[in-house]
């Protein structure tokens, strides 16, 4: 669950720290709804595309967040065409939403990707072993992983870490005593009309 905030003692610094602490905690908390945000990208036709990803790492000091993907996935092509992205996080119990927007960097075949791959479980590594790229049509339902796909390092060449360098954080809390909203950049913060 998201860390509780005191509605009567809100200040902008406290809210900003709450978001970044909450993001860092969500990475290691399988039960947290903030661990699975919705990622929005812009496709080659300028159309919005949204899907769920797993938040894998947070650099609160550097205002960066990270998730993993298959380098062949359509979302990677979107980000190559337009590096802008937005991540929407929602805690339905707290009725809180965090929207992180910024520019992405695709890391594949570098030291960051190698370190993340090394720490990945065998179960998670299977996600990168489909024969055909994610989203390819199939005649029958299936996971797309060949029976002889192999183990160990198989899939490593398709594995990518996506880094979002956060430019703006939009925080919204639907509270019974009155909704609250704020926007943060690295060097500015303001309350907003909810
Ligand atoms: C709970 C959940 C977590 C997911 N996590 C990821 C993820 O971390 N990375 C990823 O590429 N896709 C993840 N997916 C799948 C994506 O939502 C999406 O369906 C898939 O990646 C294809 O997206 P694309 O065609 O826009 O590239 C997840 C889906 C669910 C339901």
PDB file of C-alpha atoms and ligand atoms in Angstrom:
ATOM      1  CA  UNK A   1       0.000   0.000   0.000  1.00  0.00           C
ATOM      2  CA  UNK A   2       1.085   3.558  -0.634  1.00  0.00           C
ATOM      3  CA  UNK A   3       2.540   5.306   2.397  1.00  0.00           C
ATOM      4  CA  UNK A   4      -0.123   7.343   4.192  1.00  0.00           C
ATOM      5  CA  UNK A   5      -0.144  11.122   3.940  1.00  0.00           C
ATOM      6  CA  UNK A   6      -1.698  13.438   6.522  1.00  0.00           C
ATOM      7  CA  UNK A   7      -4.260  15.515   4.604  1.00  0.00           C
ATOM      8  CA  UNK A   8      -4.087  18.274   7.213  1.00  0.00           C
ATOM      9  CA  UNK A   9      -0.321  18.627   7.064  1.00  0.00           C
ATOM     10  CA  UNK A  10       0.430  18.740   3.362  1.00  0.00           C
ATOM     11  CA  UNK A  11       3.278  20.749   1.995  1.00  0.00           C
ATOM     12  CA  UNK A  12       4.841  20.521  -1.436  1.00  0.00           C
ATOM     13  CA  UNK A  13       8.163  19.136  -0.235  1.00  0.00           C
ATOM     14  CA  UNK A  14       6.398  16.426   1.751  1.00  0.00           C
ATOM     15  CA  UNK A  15       4.236  15.453  -1.219  1.00  0.00           C
ATOM     16  CA  UNK A  16       7.197  15.317  -3.628  1.00  0.00           C
ATOM     17  CA  UNK A  17       9.175  13.151  -1.194  1.00  0.00           C
ATOM     18  CA  UNK A  18       6.094  10.969  -0.677  1.00  0.00           C
ATOM     19  CA  UNK A  19       5.915  10.255  -4.410  1.00  0.00           C
ATOM     20  CA  UNK A  20       9.601   9.390  -4.812  1.00  0.00           C
ATOM     21  CA  UNK A  21       9.695   7.302  -1.634  1.00  0.00           C
ATOM     22  CA  UNK A  22       6.525   5.561  -2.759  1.00  0.00           C
ATOM     23  CA  UNK A  23       7.979   4.793  -6.175  1.00  0.00           C
ATOM     24  CA  UNK A  24      11.131   3.332  -4.617  1.00  0.00           C
ATOM     25  CA  UNK A  25       9.077   1.157  -2.250  1.00  0.00           C
ATOM     26  CA  UNK A  26       6.735  -0.040  -4.987  1.00  0.00           C
ATOM     27  CA  UNK A  27       9.619  -1.686  -6.885  1.00  0.00           C
ATOM     28  CA  UNK A  28      10.048  -4.297  -4.161  1.00  0.00           C
ATOM     29  CA  UNK A  29       6.376  -4.642  -3.224  1.00  0.00           C
ATOM     30  CA  UNK A  30       4.571  -7.192  -5.393  1.00  0.00           C
ATOM     31  CA  UNK A  31       1.250  -6.214  -3.771  1.00  0.00           C
ATOM     32  CA  UNK A  32       1.552  -2.500  -4.516  1.00  0.00           C
ATOM     33  CA  UNK A  33      -0.675  -1.174  -7.304  1.00  0.00           C
ATOM     34  CA  UNK A  34       2.023   1.446  -7.876  1.00  0.00           C
ATOM     35  CA  UNK A  35       4.337  -1.330  -9.154  1.00  0.00           C
ATOM     36  CA  UNK A  36       2.347  -1.703 -12.384  1.00  0.00           C
ATOM     37  CA  UNK A  37       1.820   1.699 -13.989  1.00  0.00           C
ATOM     38  CA  UNK A  38       0.313   2.338 -17.399  1.00  0.00           C
ATOM     39  CA  UNK A  39       2.840   3.501 -19.976  1.00  0.00           C
ATOM     40  CA  UNK A  40       1.638   5.863 -22.703  1.00  0.00           C
ATOM     41  CA  UNK A  41       3.604   6.378 -25.905  1.00  0.00           C
ATOM     42  CA  UNK A  42       2.902   8.031 -29.248  1.00  0.00           C
ATOM     43  CA  UNK A  43       2.951   5.705 -32.251  1.00  0.00           C
ATOM     44  CA  UNK A  44       4.184   6.390 -35.779  1.00  0.00           C
ATOM     45  CA  UNK A  45       0.751   7.779 -36.761  1.00  0.00           C
ATOM     46  CA  UNK A  46       0.705  10.168 -33.816  1.00  0.00           C
ATOM     47  CA  UNK A  47      -1.902   8.023 -32.033  1.00  0.00           C
ATOM     48  CA  UNK A  48      -1.701   7.395 -28.271  1.00  0.00           C
ATOM     49  CA  UNK A  49      -0.871   3.835 -27.161  1.00  0.00           C
ATOM     50  CA  UNK A  50      -1.185   2.692 -23.538  1.00  0.00           C
ATOM     51  CA  UNK A  51      -0.246  -0.526 -21.764  1.00  0.00           C
ATOM     52  CA  UNK A  52       0.815  -1.836 -18.356  1.00  0.00           C
ATOM     53  CA  UNK A  53       4.476  -2.313 -17.410  1.00  0.00           C
ATOM     54  CA  UNK A  54       6.270  -3.372 -14.241  1.00  0.00           C
ATOM     55  CA  UNK A  55       8.271  -0.693 -12.466  1.00  0.00           C
ATOM     56  CA  UNK A  56      11.704  -2.268 -12.045  1.00  0.00           C
ATOM     57  CA  UNK A  57      13.979   0.397 -10.592  1.00  0.00           C
ATOM     58  CA  UNK A  58      13.866   3.968  -9.334  1.00  0.00           C
ATOM     59  CA  UNK A  59      16.610   6.578  -9.046  1.00  0.00           C
ATOM     60  CA  UNK A  60      14.898   9.120  -6.789  1.00  0.00           C
ATOM     61  CA  UNK A  61      17.933  11.428  -6.720  1.00  0.00           C
ATOM     62  CA  UNK A  62      18.204  11.468 -10.488  1.00  0.00           C
ATOM     63  CA  UNK A  63      14.443  11.582 -11.168  1.00  0.00           C
ATOM     64  CA  UNK A  64      14.670   8.423 -13.275  1.00  0.00           C
ATOM     65  CA  UNK A  65      12.510   5.294 -13.362  1.00  0.00           C
ATOM     66  CA  UNK A  66      13.098   2.056 -15.282  1.00  0.00           C
ATOM     67  CA  UNK A  67      11.182  -0.876 -16.725  1.00  0.00           C
ATOM     68  CA  UNK A  68      12.085  -3.823 -18.947  1.00  0.00           C
ATOM     69  CA  UNK A  69      10.857  -4.815 -22.355  1.00  0.00           C
ATOM     70  CA  UNK A  70      11.521  -6.864 -25.492  1.00  0.00           C
ATOM     71  CA  UNK A  71      13.520  -4.752 -27.927  1.00  0.00           C
ATOM     72  CA  UNK A  72      11.237  -6.041 -30.728  1.00  0.00           C
ATOM     73  CA  UNK A  73       8.030  -4.783 -29.046  1.00  0.00           C
ATOM     74  CA  UNK A  74       6.011  -2.073 -30.813  1.00  0.00           C
ATOM     75  CA  UNK A  75       6.429   0.281 -27.860  1.00  0.00           C
ATOM     76  CA  UNK A  76      10.181   0.372 -28.532  1.00  0.00           C
ATOM     77  CA  UNK A  77       9.548   1.457 -32.130  1.00  0.00           C
ATOM     78  CA  UNK A  78       7.240   4.174 -30.793  1.00  0.00           C
ATOM     79  CA  UNK A  79       9.915   5.422 -28.414  1.00  0.00           C
ATOM     80  CA  UNK A  80      12.537   5.386 -31.169  1.00  0.00           C
ATOM     81  CA  UNK A  81      10.244   7.646 -33.189  1.00  0.00           C
ATOM     82  CA  UNK A  82       9.262   9.865 -30.269  1.00  0.00           C
ATOM     83  CA  UNK A  83      11.158   9.508 -27.013  1.00  0.00           C
ATOM     84  CA  UNK A  84       8.432  11.186 -24.953  1.00  0.00           C
ATOM     85  CA  UNK A  85       6.430   8.968 -22.601  1.00  0.00           C
ATOM     86  CA  UNK A  86       4.088   9.181 -19.661  1.00  0.00           C
ATOM     87  CA  UNK A  87       3.598   6.673 -16.835  1.00  0.00           C
ATOM     88  CA  UNK A  88       0.306   6.720 -14.894  1.00  0.00           C
ATOM     89  CA  UNK A  89       0.231   5.106 -11.436  1.00  0.00           C
ATOM     90  CA  UNK A  90      -2.991   4.553  -9.494  1.00  0.00           C
ATOM     91  CA  UNK A  91      -3.656   3.333  -5.971  1.00  0.00           C
ATOM     92  CA  UNK A  92      -7.417   2.590  -5.798  1.00  0.00           C
ATOM     93  CA  UNK A  93      -7.415   2.253  -1.987  1.00  0.00           C
ATOM     94  CA  UNK A  94      -5.712   5.599  -1.392  1.00  0.00           C
ATOM     95  CA  UNK A  95      -7.457   7.056  -4.456  1.00  0.00           C
ATOM     96  CA  UNK A  96      -4.173   8.549  -5.501  1.00  0.00           C
ATOM     97  CA  UNK A  97      -2.689   9.029  -8.954  1.00  0.00           C
ATOM     98  CA  UNK A  98       0.864   9.873  -9.963  1.00  0.00           C
ATOM     99  CA  UNK A  99       1.668  10.832 -13.545  1.00  0.00           C
ATOM    100  CA  UNK A 100       5.330  10.908 -14.535  1.00  0.00           C
ATOM    101  CA  UNK A 101       6.226  12.441 -17.885  1.00  0.00           C
ATOM    102  CA  UNK A 102       9.542  12.845 -19.609  1.00  0.00           C
ATOM    103  CA  UNK A 103      11.919  11.456 -22.202  1.00  0.00           C
ATOM    104  CA  UNK A 104      13.034   7.868 -22.510  1.00  0.00           C
ATOM    105  CA  UNK A 105      16.339   6.239 -23.260  1.00  0.00           C
ATOM    106  CA  UNK A 106      16.445   2.660 -24.619  1.00  0.00           C
ATOM    107  CA  UNK A 107      19.253   0.628 -23.088  1.00  0.00           C
ATOM    108  CA  UNK A 108      20.069  -2.647 -24.788  1.00  0.00           C
ATOM    109  CA  UNK A 109      23.376  -4.460 -25.034  1.00  0.00           C
ATOM    110  CA  UNK A 110      25.040  -2.032 -22.613  1.00  0.00           C
ATOM    111  CA  UNK A 111      26.234  -2.379 -19.014  1.00  0.00           C
ATOM    112  CA  UNK A 112      22.807  -1.350 -17.623  1.00  0.00           C
ATOM    113  CA  UNK A 113      21.011  -4.034 -19.593  1.00  0.00           C
ATOM    114  CA  UNK A 114      23.669  -6.629 -18.734  1.00  0.00           C
ATOM    115  CA  UNK A 115      23.345  -5.930 -14.989  1.00  0.00           C
ATOM    116  CA  UNK A 116      19.541  -6.064 -15.120  1.00  0.00           C
ATOM    117  CA  UNK A 117      19.591  -9.289 -17.145  1.00  0.00           C
ATOM    118  CA  UNK A 118      22.031 -10.891 -14.715  1.00  0.00           C
ATOM    119  CA  UNK A 119      19.609 -10.215 -11.856  1.00  0.00           C
ATOM    120  CA  UNK A 120      16.551 -11.452 -13.751  1.00  0.00           C
ATOM    121  CA  UNK A 121      14.906 -14.718 -12.679  1.00  0.00           C
ATOM    122  CA  UNK A 122      14.665 -17.629 -15.137  1.00  0.00           C
ATOM    123  CA  UNK A 123      10.886 -17.160 -15.126  1.00  0.00           C
ATOM    124  CA  UNK A 124      11.216 -13.521 -16.193  1.00  0.00           C
ATOM    125  CA  UNK A 125      13.844 -14.391 -18.795  1.00  0.00           C
ATOM    126  CA  UNK A 126      11.268 -16.546 -20.568  1.00  0.00           C
ATOM    127  CA  UNK A 127       9.455 -13.345 -21.613  1.00  0.00           C
ATOM    128  CA  UNK A 128      12.288 -12.657 -24.041  1.00  0.00           C
ATOM    129  CA  UNK A 129      12.263 -16.076 -25.722  1.00  0.00           C
ATOM    130  CA  UNK A 130       9.312 -15.832 -28.112  1.00  0.00           C
ATOM    131  CA  UNK A 131      10.262 -16.856 -31.617  1.00  0.00           C
ATOM    132  CA  UNK A 132       8.421 -13.978 -33.265  1.00  0.00           C
ATOM    133  CA  UNK A 133       8.254 -10.354 -32.125  1.00  0.00           C
ATOM    134  CA  UNK A 134       5.551  -9.478 -29.569  1.00  0.00           C
ATOM    135  CA  UNK A 135       2.320  -8.617 -31.356  1.00  0.00           C
ATOM    136  CA  UNK A 136       2.871 -10.975 -34.332  1.00  0.00           C
ATOM    137  CA  UNK A 137      -0.352 -12.749 -35.437  1.00  0.00           C
ATOM    138  CA  UNK A 138      -0.576 -16.494 -34.569  1.00  0.00           C
ATOM    139  CA  UNK A 139      -2.938 -19.159 -35.951  1.00  0.00           C
ATOM    140  CA  UNK A 140      -3.631 -20.545 -32.450  1.00  0.00           C
ATOM    141  CA  UNK A 141      -3.381 -19.246 -28.883  1.00  0.00           C
ATOM    142  CA  UNK A 142       0.045 -19.818 -27.346  1.00  0.00           C
ATOM    143  CA  UNK A 143       2.989 -18.273 -25.575  1.00  0.00           C
ATOM    144  CA  UNK A 144       5.092 -18.189 -28.728  1.00  0.00           C
ATOM    145  CA  UNK A 145       8.104 -19.749 -27.011  1.00  0.00           C
ATOM    146  CA  UNK A 146       9.655 -22.667 -28.958  1.00  0.00           C
ATOM    147  CA  UNK A 147      10.021 -25.914 -26.954  1.00  0.00           C
ATOM    148  CA  UNK A 148      13.733 -25.830 -27.745  1.00  0.00           C
ATOM    149  CA  UNK A 149      14.045 -22.132 -26.813  1.00  0.00           C
ATOM    150  CA  UNK A 150      16.782 -22.966 -24.356  1.00  0.00           C
ATOM    151  CA  UNK A 151      17.538 -21.518 -20.950  1.00  0.00           C
ATOM    152  CA  UNK A 152      20.280 -19.489 -19.346  1.00  0.00           C
ATOM    153  CA  UNK A 153      21.270 -16.625 -21.612  1.00  0.00           C
ATOM    154  CA  UNK A 154      18.678 -17.238 -24.351  1.00  0.00           C
ATOM    155  CA  UNK A 155      16.739 -14.006 -24.918  1.00  0.00           C
ATOM    156  CA  UNK A 156      19.454 -11.721 -23.661  1.00  0.00           C
ATOM    157  CA  UNK A 157      19.895 -10.053 -27.058  1.00  0.00           C
ATOM    158  CA  UNK A 158      16.203  -9.032 -27.059  1.00  0.00           C
ATOM    159  CA  UNK A 159      16.200  -7.685 -23.523  1.00  0.00           C
ATOM    160  CA  UNK A 160      16.044  -3.913 -23.051  1.00  0.00           C
ATOM    161  CA  UNK A 161      15.864  -1.564 -20.088  1.00  0.00           C
ATOM    162  CA  UNK A 162      13.833   1.562 -20.731  1.00  0.00           C
ATOM    163  CA  UNK A 163      14.795   4.586 -18.686  1.00  0.00           C
ATOM    164  CA  UNK A 164      12.399   7.495 -18.218  1.00  0.00           C
ATOM    165  CA  UNK A 165      14.082  10.741 -17.272  1.00  0.00           C
ATOM    166  CA  UNK A 166      11.196  12.379 -15.449  1.00  0.00           C
ATOM    167  CA  UNK A 167      10.528  15.994 -16.299  1.00  0.00           C
ATOM    168  CA  UNK A 168       7.157  16.458 -14.619  1.00  0.00           C
ATOM    169  CA  UNK A 169       5.300  14.733 -11.788  1.00  0.00           C
ATOM    170  CA  UNK A 170       1.551  15.361 -11.529  1.00  0.00           C
ATOM    171  CA  UNK A 171       0.170  14.225  -8.159  1.00  0.00           C
ATOM    172  CA  UNK A 172      -3.566  13.885  -7.499  1.00  0.00           C
ATOM    173  CA  UNK A 173      -5.336  12.738  -4.332  1.00  0.00           C
ATOM    174  CA  UNK A 174      -9.092  12.265  -4.271  1.00  0.00           C
ATOM    175  CA  UNK A 175      -9.723  12.899  -0.584  1.00  0.00           C
ATOM    176  CA  UNK A 176     -13.071  12.974   1.234  1.00  0.00           C
ATOM    177  CA  UNK A 177     -12.091  16.272   2.853  1.00  0.00           C
ATOM    178  CA  UNK A 178     -11.301  17.849  -0.522  1.00  0.00           C
ATOM    179  CA  UNK A 179      -9.226  16.756  -3.465  1.00  0.00           C
ATOM    180  CA  UNK A 180      -5.625  17.891  -3.742  1.00  0.00           C
ATOM    181  CA  UNK A 181      -3.340  18.176  -6.749  1.00  0.00           C
ATOM    182  CA  UNK A 182       0.222  19.384  -7.316  1.00  0.00           C
ATOM    183  CA  UNK A 183       2.766  19.500 -10.126  1.00  0.00           C
ATOM    184  CA  UNK A 184       6.509  19.131  -9.694  1.00  0.00           C
ATOM    185  CA  UNK A 185       9.530  19.617 -11.867  1.00  0.00           C
ATOM    186  CA  UNK A 186      13.095  19.292 -10.627  1.00  0.00           C
ATOM    187  CA  UNK A 187      13.254  22.950  -9.681  1.00  0.00           C
ATOM    188  CA  UNK A 188       9.640  24.044  -9.254  1.00  0.00           C
ATOM    189  CA  UNK A 189       6.473  22.947  -7.518  1.00  0.00           C
ATOM    190  CA  UNK A 190       2.927  24.271  -7.434  1.00  0.00           C
ATOM    191  CA  UNK A 191      -0.496  23.332  -6.180  1.00  0.00           C
ATOM    192  CA  UNK A 192      -3.073  22.862  -8.927  1.00  0.00           C
ATOM    193  CA  UNK A 193      -6.832  22.938  -9.035  1.00  0.00           C
ATOM    194  CA  UNK A 194      -7.708  19.237  -8.848  1.00  0.00           C
TER     195      UNK A 194
HETATM  196  C1  LIG B   1       0.565  -6.853 -15.162  1.00  0.00           C
HETATM  197  C2  LIG B   1       1.280  -6.629 -16.474  1.00  0.00           C
HETATM  198  C3  LIG B   1       2.603  -6.260 -16.471  1.00  0.00           C
HETATM  199  C4  LIG B   1       3.296  -6.080 -17.663  1.00  0.00           C
HETATM  200  N1  LIG B   1       4.606  -5.687 -17.637  1.00  0.00           N
HETATM  201  C5  LIG B   1       5.252  -5.463 -18.786  1.00  0.00           C
HETATM  202  C6  LIG B   1       6.592  -4.968 -18.773  1.00  0.00           C
HETATM  203  O1  LIG B   1       7.202  -4.726 -17.729  1.00  0.00           O
HETATM  204  N2  LIG B   1       7.190  -4.750 -19.967  1.00  0.00           N
HETATM  205  C7  LIG B   1       6.557  -4.978 -21.152  1.00  0.00           C
HETATM  206  O2  LIG B   1       7.164  -4.748 -22.202  1.00  0.00           O
HETATM  207  N3  LIG B   1       5.293  -5.428 -21.206  1.00  0.00           N
HETATM  208  C8  LIG B   1       4.627  -5.665 -20.046  1.00  0.00           C
HETATM  209  N4  LIG B   1       3.328  -6.099 -20.078  1.00  0.00           N
HETATM  210  C9  LIG B   1       2.681  -6.321 -21.379  1.00  0.00           C
HETATM  211  C10 LIG B   1       2.274  -4.968 -21.975  1.00  0.00           C
HETATM  212  O3  LIG B   1       1.215  -4.413 -21.218  1.00  0.00           O
HETATM  213  C11 LIG B   1       1.860  -5.065 -23.456  1.00  0.00           C
HETATM  214  O4  LIG B   1       0.712  -5.842 -23.593  1.00  0.00           O
HETATM  215  C12 LIG B   1       2.946  -5.672 -24.321  1.00  0.00           C
HETATM  216  O5  LIG B   1       4.227  -5.326 -23.863  1.00  0.00           O
HETATM  217  C13 LIG B   1       2.803  -5.195 -25.762  1.00  0.00           C
HETATM  218  O6  LIG B   1       2.895  -3.783 -25.796  1.00  0.00           O
HETATM  219  P1  LIG B   1       3.282  -3.010 -27.144  1.00  0.00           P
HETATM  220  O7  LIG B   1       2.614  -3.771 -28.262  1.00  0.00           O
HETATM  221  O8  LIG B   1       2.715  -1.643 -26.980  1.00  0.00           O
HETATM  222  O9  LIG B   1       4.776  -3.009 -27.248  1.00  0.00           O
HETATM  223  C14 LIG B   1       2.624  -6.277 -18.895  1.00  0.00           C
HETATM  224  C15 LIG B   1       1.278  -6.621 -18.890  1.00  0.00           C
HETATM  225  C16 LIG B   1       0.626  -6.817 -17.704  1.00  0.00           C
HETATM  226  C17 LIG B   1      -0.831  -7.196 -17.742  1.00  0.00           C
END
